[in-house]
Coordinates of C-alpha atoms in Angstrom, one line a residue:
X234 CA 0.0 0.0 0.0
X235 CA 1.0 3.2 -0.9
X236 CA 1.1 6.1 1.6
X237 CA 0.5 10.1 0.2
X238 CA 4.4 10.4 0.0
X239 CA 4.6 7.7 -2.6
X240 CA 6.7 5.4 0.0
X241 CA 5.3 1.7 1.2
X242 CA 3.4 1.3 4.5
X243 CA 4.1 -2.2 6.4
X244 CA 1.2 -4.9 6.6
X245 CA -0.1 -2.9 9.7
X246 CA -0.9 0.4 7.9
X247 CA 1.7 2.8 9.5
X248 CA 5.6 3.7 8.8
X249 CA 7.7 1.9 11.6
X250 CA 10.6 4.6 13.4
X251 CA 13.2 3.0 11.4
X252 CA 11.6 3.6 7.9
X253 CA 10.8 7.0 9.3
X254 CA 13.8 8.1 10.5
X255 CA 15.5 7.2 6.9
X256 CA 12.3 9.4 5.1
X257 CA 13.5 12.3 7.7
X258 CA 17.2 11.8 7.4
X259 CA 16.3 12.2 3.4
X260 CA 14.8 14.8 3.1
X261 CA 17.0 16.9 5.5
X262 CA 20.0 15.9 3.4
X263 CA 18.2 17.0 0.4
X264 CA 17.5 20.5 1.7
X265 CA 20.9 21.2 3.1
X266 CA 22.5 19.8 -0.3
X267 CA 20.5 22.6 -2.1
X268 CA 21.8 25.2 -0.1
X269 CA 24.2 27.8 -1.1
X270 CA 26.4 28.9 1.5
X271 CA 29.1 31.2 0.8
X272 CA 32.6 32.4 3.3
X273 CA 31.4 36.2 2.5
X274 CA 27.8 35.9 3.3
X275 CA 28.2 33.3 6.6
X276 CA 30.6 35.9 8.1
X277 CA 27.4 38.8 7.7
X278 CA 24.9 36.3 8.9
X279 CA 27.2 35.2 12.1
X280 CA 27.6 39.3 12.4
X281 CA 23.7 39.6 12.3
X282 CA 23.0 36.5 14.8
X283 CA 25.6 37.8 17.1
X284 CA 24.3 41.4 17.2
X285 CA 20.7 39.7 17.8
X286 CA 21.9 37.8 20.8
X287 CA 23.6 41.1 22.1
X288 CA 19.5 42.8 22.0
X289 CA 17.9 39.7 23.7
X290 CA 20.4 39.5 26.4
X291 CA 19.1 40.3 29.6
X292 CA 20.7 43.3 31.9
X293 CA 21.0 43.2 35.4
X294 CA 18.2 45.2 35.6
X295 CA 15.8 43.0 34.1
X296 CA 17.3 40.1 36.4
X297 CA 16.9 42.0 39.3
X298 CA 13.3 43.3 38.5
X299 CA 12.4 39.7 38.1
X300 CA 14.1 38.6 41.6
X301 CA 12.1 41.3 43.4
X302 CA 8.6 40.1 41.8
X303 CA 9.3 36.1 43.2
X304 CA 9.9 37.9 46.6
X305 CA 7.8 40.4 47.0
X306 CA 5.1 38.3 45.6
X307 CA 5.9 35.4 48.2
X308 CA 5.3 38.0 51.0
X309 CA 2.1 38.8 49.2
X310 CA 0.9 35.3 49.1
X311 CA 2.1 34.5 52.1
X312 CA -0.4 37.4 54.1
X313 CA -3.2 36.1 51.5
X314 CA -3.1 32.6 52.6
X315 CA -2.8 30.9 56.8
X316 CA -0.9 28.6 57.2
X317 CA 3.2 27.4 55.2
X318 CA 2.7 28.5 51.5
X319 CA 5.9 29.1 49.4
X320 CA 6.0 30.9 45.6
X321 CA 9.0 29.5 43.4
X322 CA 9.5 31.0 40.1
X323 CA 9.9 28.4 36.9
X324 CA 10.8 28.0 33.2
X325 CA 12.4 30.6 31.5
X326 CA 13.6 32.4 34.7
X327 CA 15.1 29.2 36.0
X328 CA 16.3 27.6 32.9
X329 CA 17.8 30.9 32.1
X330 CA 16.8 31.3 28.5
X331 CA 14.4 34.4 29.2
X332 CA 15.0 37.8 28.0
X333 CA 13.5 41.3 28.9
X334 CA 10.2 40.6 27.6
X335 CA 9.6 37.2 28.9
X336 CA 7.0 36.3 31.2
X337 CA 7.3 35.0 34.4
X338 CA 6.0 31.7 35.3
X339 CA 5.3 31.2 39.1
X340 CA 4.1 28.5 41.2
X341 CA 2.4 28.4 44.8
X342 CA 3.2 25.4 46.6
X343 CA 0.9 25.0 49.8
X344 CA 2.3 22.3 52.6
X345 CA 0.1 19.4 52.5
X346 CA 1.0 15.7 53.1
X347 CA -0.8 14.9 50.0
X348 CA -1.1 16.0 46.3
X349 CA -3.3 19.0 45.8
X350 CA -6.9 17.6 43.8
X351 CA -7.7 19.7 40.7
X352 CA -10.6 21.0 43.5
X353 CA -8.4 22.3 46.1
X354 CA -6.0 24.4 43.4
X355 CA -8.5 25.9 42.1
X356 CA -9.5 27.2 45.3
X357 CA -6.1 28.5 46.2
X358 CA -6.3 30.7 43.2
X359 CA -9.4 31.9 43.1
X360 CA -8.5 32.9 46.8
X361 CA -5.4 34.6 45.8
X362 CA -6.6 36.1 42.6
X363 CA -9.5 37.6 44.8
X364 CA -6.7 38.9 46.8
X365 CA -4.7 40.1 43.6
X366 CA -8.0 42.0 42.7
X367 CA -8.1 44.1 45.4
X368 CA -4.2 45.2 45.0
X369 CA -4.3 47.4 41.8
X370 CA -1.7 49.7 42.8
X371 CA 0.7 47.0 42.6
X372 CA -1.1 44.8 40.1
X373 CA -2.5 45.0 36.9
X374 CA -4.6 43.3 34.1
X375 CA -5.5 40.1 35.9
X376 CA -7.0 37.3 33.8
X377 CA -7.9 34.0 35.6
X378 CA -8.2 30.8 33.4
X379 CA -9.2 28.3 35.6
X380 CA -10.9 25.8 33.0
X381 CA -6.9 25.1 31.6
X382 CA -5.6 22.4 31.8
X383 CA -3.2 23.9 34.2
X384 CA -5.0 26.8 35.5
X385 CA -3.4 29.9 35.7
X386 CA -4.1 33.6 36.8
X387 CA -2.2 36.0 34.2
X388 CA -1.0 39.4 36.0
X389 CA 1.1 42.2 35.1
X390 CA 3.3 44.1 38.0
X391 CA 2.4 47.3 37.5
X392 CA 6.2 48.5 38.2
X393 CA 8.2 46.6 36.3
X394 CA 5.6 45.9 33.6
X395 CA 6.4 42.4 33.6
X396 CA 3.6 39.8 33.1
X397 CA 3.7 37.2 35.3
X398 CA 1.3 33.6 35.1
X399 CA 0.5 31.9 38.8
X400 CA -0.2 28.4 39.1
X401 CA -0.8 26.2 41.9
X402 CA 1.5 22.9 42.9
X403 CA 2.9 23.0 39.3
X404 CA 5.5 20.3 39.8
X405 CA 5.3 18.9 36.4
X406 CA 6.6 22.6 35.1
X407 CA 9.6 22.5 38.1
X408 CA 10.5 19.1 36.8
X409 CA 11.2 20.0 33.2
X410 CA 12.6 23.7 34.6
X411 CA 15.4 21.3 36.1
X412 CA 16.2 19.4 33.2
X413 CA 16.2 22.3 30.9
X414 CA 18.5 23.8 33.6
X415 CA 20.8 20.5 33.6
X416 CA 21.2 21.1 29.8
X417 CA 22.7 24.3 29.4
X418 CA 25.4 23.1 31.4
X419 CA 26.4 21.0 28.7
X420 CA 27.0 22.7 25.9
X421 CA 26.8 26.7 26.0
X422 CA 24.9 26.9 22.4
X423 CA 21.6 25.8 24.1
X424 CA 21.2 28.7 25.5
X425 CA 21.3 31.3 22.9
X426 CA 19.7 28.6 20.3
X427 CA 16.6 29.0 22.5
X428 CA 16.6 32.6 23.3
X429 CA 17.1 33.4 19.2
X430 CA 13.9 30.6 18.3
X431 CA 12.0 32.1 21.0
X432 CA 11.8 35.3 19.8
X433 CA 11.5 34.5 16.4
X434 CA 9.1 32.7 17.0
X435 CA 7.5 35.3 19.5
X436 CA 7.7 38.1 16.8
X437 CA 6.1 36.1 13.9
X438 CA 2.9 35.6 16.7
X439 CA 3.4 31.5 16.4
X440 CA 4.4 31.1 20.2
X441 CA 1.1 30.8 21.7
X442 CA 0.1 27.5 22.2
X443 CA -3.2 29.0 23.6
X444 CA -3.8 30.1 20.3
X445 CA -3.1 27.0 18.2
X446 CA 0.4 27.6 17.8
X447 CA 3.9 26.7 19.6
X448 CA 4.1 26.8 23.2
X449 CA 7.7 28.1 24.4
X450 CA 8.4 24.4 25.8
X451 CA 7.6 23.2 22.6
X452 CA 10.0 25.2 20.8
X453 CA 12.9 24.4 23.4
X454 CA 12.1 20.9 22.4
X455 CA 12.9 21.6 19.0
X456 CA 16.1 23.3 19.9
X457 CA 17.0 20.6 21.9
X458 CA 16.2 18.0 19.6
X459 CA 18.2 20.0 16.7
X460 CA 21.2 20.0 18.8
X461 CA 21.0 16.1 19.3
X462 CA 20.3 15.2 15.7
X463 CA 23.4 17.5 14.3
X464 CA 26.1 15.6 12.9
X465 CA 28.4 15.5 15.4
X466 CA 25.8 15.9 17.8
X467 CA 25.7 18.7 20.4
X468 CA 23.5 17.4 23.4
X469 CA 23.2 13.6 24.3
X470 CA 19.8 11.4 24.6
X471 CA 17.9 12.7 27.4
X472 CA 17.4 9.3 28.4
X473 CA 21.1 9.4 29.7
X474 CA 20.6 12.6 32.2
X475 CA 16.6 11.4 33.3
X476 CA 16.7 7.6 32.4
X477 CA 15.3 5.3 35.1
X478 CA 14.8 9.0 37.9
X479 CA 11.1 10.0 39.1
X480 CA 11.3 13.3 38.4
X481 CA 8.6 14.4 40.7
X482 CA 10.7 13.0 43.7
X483 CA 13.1 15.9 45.5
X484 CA 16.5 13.4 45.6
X485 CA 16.5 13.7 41.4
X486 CA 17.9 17.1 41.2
X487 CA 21.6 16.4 42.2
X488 CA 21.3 12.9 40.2
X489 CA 20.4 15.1 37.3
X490 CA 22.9 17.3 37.8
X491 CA 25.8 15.2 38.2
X492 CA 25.1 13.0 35.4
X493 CA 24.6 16.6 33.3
X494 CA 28.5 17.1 34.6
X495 CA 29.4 13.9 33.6
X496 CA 28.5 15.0 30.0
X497 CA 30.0 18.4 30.0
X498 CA 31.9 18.8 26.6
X499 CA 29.9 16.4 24.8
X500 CA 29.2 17.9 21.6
X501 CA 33.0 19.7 21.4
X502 CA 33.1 17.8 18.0
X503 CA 30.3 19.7 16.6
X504 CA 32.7 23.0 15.7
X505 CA 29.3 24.8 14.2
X506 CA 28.5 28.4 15.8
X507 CA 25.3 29.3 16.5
X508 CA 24.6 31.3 13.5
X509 CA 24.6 27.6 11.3
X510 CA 23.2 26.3 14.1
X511 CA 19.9 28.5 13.7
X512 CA 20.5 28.1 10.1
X513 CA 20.3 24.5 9.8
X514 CA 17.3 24.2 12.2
X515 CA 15.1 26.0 10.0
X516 CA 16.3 23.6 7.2
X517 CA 15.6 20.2 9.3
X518 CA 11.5 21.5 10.7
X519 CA 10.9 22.7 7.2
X520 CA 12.3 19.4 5.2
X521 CA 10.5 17.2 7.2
X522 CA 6.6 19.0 7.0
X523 CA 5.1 16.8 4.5
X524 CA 6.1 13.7 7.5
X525 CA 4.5 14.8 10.5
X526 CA 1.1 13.3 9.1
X527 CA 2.6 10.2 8.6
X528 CA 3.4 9.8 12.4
X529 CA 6.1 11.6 12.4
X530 CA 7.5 12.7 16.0
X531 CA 10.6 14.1 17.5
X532 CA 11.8 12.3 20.7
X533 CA 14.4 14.4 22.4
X534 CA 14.5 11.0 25.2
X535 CA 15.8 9.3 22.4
X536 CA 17.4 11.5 20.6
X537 CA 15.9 10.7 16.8
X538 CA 12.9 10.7 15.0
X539 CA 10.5 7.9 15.5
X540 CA 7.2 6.8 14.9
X541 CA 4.1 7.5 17.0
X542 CA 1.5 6.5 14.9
X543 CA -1.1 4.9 15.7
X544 CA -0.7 5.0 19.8
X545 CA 0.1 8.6 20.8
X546 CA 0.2 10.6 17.5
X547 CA -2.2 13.3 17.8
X548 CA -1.9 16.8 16.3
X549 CA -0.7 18.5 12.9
X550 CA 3.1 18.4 14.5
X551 CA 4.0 15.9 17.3
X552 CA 7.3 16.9 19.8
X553 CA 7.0 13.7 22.2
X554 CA 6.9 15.0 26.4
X555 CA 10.4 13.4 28.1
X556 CA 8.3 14.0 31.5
X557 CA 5.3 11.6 30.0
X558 CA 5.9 10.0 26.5
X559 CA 2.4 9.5 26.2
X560 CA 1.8 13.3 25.4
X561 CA 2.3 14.9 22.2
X562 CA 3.9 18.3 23.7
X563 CA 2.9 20.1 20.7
X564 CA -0.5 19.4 20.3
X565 CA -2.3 22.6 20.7
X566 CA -1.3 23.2 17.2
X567 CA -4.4 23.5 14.4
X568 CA -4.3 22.6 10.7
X569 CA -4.5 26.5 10.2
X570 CA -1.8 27.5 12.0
X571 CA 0.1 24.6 11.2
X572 CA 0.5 26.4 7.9
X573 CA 0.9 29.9 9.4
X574 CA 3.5 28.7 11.3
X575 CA 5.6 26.4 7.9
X576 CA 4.5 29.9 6.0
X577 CA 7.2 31.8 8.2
X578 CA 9.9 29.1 8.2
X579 CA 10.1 28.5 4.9
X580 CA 9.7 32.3 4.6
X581 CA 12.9 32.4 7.2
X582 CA 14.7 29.6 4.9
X583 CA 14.2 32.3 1.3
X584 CA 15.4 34.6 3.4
X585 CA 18.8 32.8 4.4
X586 CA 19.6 32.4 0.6
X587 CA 19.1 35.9 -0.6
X588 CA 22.0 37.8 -0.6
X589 CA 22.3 40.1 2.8
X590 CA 22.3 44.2 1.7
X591 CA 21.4 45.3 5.1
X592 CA 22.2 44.1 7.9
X593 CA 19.1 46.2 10.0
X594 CA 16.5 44.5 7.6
X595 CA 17.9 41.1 7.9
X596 CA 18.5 41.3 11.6
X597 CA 14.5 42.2 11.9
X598 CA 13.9 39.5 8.9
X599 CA 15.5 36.8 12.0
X600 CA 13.5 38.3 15.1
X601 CA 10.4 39.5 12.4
X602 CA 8.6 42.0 12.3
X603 CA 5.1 41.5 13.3
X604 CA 3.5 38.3 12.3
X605 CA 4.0 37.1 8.3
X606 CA 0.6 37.2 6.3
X607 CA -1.3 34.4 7.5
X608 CA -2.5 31.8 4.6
X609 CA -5.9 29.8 4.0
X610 CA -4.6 26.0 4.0
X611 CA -6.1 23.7 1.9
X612 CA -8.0 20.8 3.1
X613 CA -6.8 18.7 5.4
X614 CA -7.9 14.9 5.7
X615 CA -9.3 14.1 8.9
X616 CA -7.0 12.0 11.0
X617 CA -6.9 8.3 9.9
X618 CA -7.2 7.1 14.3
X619 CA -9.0 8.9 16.5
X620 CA -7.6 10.3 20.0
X621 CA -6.2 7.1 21.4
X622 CA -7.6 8.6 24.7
X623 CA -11.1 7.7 23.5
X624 CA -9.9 4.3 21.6
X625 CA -7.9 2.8 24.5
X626 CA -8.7 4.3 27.9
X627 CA -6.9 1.9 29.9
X628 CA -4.2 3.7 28.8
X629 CA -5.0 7.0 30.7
X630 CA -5.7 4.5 34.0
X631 CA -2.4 3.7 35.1
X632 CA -1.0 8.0 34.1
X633 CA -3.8 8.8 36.6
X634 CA -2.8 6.5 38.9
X635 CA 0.7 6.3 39.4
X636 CA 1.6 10.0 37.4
X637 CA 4.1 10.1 35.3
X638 CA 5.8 6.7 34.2
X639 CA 9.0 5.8 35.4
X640 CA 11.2 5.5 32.4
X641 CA 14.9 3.2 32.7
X642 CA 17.9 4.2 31.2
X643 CA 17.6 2.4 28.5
X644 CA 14.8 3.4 27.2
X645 CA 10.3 2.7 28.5
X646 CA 9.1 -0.8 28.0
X647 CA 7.4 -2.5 25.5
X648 CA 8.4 0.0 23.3
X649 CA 9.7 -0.6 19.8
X650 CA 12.1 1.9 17.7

């Protein structure tokens, strides 16, 4: 049987992560064959990236403001609330890849023997968004969303003018702030990979996964996953830092961080600045497009493209969870914005082969300049399986049960690749 890219599904209907893998591999080769890549014009585009990085880097300032919101926000919460409460700052603060117009993502942890119900977060919220109400001379433009799937109250501090988003007991987001964290240790080229595909993608309005597009996790995914799938590779498998470690448990962050030592230096074979870096990211998302309906997914635990389809492929672009395989991290995206968003890559990709004139115009063509036009897709088929939450629910039983899976070193059972 023929699938729509003209290559041979197996008996069962689906690409297995071998056959996959070579389609991705392919195609990638194919795109960066076709690329022209002079001495002159790589020295002008390192000049631009470099000059970019130099505008997104934060001042002390901005690292100070944000200090001061975690504590005096923790003394706020703290009057708001009897009894021990504690508000810890998370994601781009922590992992260090924020810049001066990040958010700030905080969490309130209350001190209670057991895991906090759905129920009782909400009520913590609502108590101290009630409380955040009554404050406007210190806080501004309060939105609750409490029917999220983590809920959240948005806020801005009306000094600094930063926006911050509260959540309650959000240990899943702490988790993956550690890793993230572990990782720029490694190799110093995460970091501004992430800061300069953040705000790309931030400026061309695709980094919103509220709005069908890319979530800012989701995109360090993609960074991450670009930096393990370079030839030599960058980063190692994150099944070798997080392999066989609950993550939810407080002994995994020095186990986390001393096998991240252990890998310091890693990818010193990979000699490739971050300006063909960037580059060759936007070559590998936009070869592989015409893939991701064939169960294409990225698996940063792995480290390589595999299959997801039929089980857990769900979504127009699938970026598999390291904190719970079993979630497509990416799956907010729609068919409409899935195009929006490969309109302004391959957009970014034209770009990078014109010859650069001026330097201002490119540097805003890599951090945009106000969202791309947005196109009307063509019809989309409707996926082939539905949600496997609704086809196999005694899948979801043991996630509900026991939270995330426990995953070993080498690699989750029962799992072929």
């Amino acid at each position: 049987m023929l699938g729509s890219s003209g290559g041979h599904w197996p008996g069962n209907g689906f690409f297995s992560s071998g056959e996959i893998r070579k389609k991705a591999q392919d195609v990638e080769e194919l795109a960066n064959a076709s690329f022209s890549w002079t001495a002159q014009k790589e020295i002008r585009f390192s000049r631009a990236i470099e000059e970019v990085l130099g505008d997104l880097e934060p001042s002390q300032e901005d690292r100070d403001a944000r200090a001061a919101i975690v504590a005096s926000f923790d003394s706020f919460v703290k009057q708001t609330l009897s009894g021990s409460s504690v508000v810890a700052p998370f994601g781009s603060y922590v992992t260090n890849t924020f810049t001066c117009d990040s958010d700030l993502d905080l969490s309130l942890y209350v001190n209670r023997m057991n895991p906090l119900s759905r129920e009782e977060k909400l009520y913590f919220l609502k108590r101290v968004t009630t409380s955040l109400q009554a404050m406007h001379a210190r806080y501004d433009q309060i939105q609750p969303i409490y029917n999220a799937t983590v809920p959240v109250v948005k806020f801005v501090d009306r000094k600094t003018g930063i926006q911050c988003d509260l959540s309650v007991d959000n240990k899943d987001g702490a988790s993956k702030s550690l890793v993230l964290a572990a990782l720029s240790s490694i190799d110093k080229r995460f970091r501004p990979l992430c800061l300069l595909l953040k705000k790309w993608a931030k400026s061309h309005e695709i980094n919103d996964a509220s709005a069908g597009t890319l979530s800012s996790y989701v995109i360090t995914l993609l960074a991450i996953f670009h930096l393990q799938t370079c030839s030599p590779p960058v980063l190692p498998p994150l099944s070798m830092i997080i392999g066989g470690l609950d993550l939810d448990a407080s002994y995994c962050s020095g186990f986390i961080s001393a096998r991240a030592k252990a890998f310091q230096g890693f990818g010193a074979r990979n000699m490739d600045r971050i300006s063909e870096l960037f580059r060759t990211f936007f070559v590998k998302i936009t070869a592989v497009k015409a893939l991701w309906q064939e169960g294409l997914c990225a698996s940063t635990y792995h480290a390589q493209w595999i299959s997801k389809w039929p089980s857990f492929h769900n979504g127009c672009i699938c970026v598999e969870d390291f904190y719970d395989p079993s979630r497509n991290a990416a799956k907010a995206v729609t068919p409409k914005d899935f195009e929006c968003i490969y309109q302004c890559l391959e957009n970014s990709v034209d770009a990078f082969r014109r010859p650069i004139t001026d330097m201002e115009s490119f540097k805003k063509m890599i951090v945009g300049d106000g969202c791309m036009p947005k196109v009307t897709p063509p019809p989309r088929p409707e996926p082939r399986f539905p949600d496997p939450r609704d086809i196999r629910p005694s899948l979801a039983v043991p996630l509900l049960l026991q939270g995330r899976p426990h995953r070993p070193a080498s690699g989750p059972p029962n799992r072929r690749f």
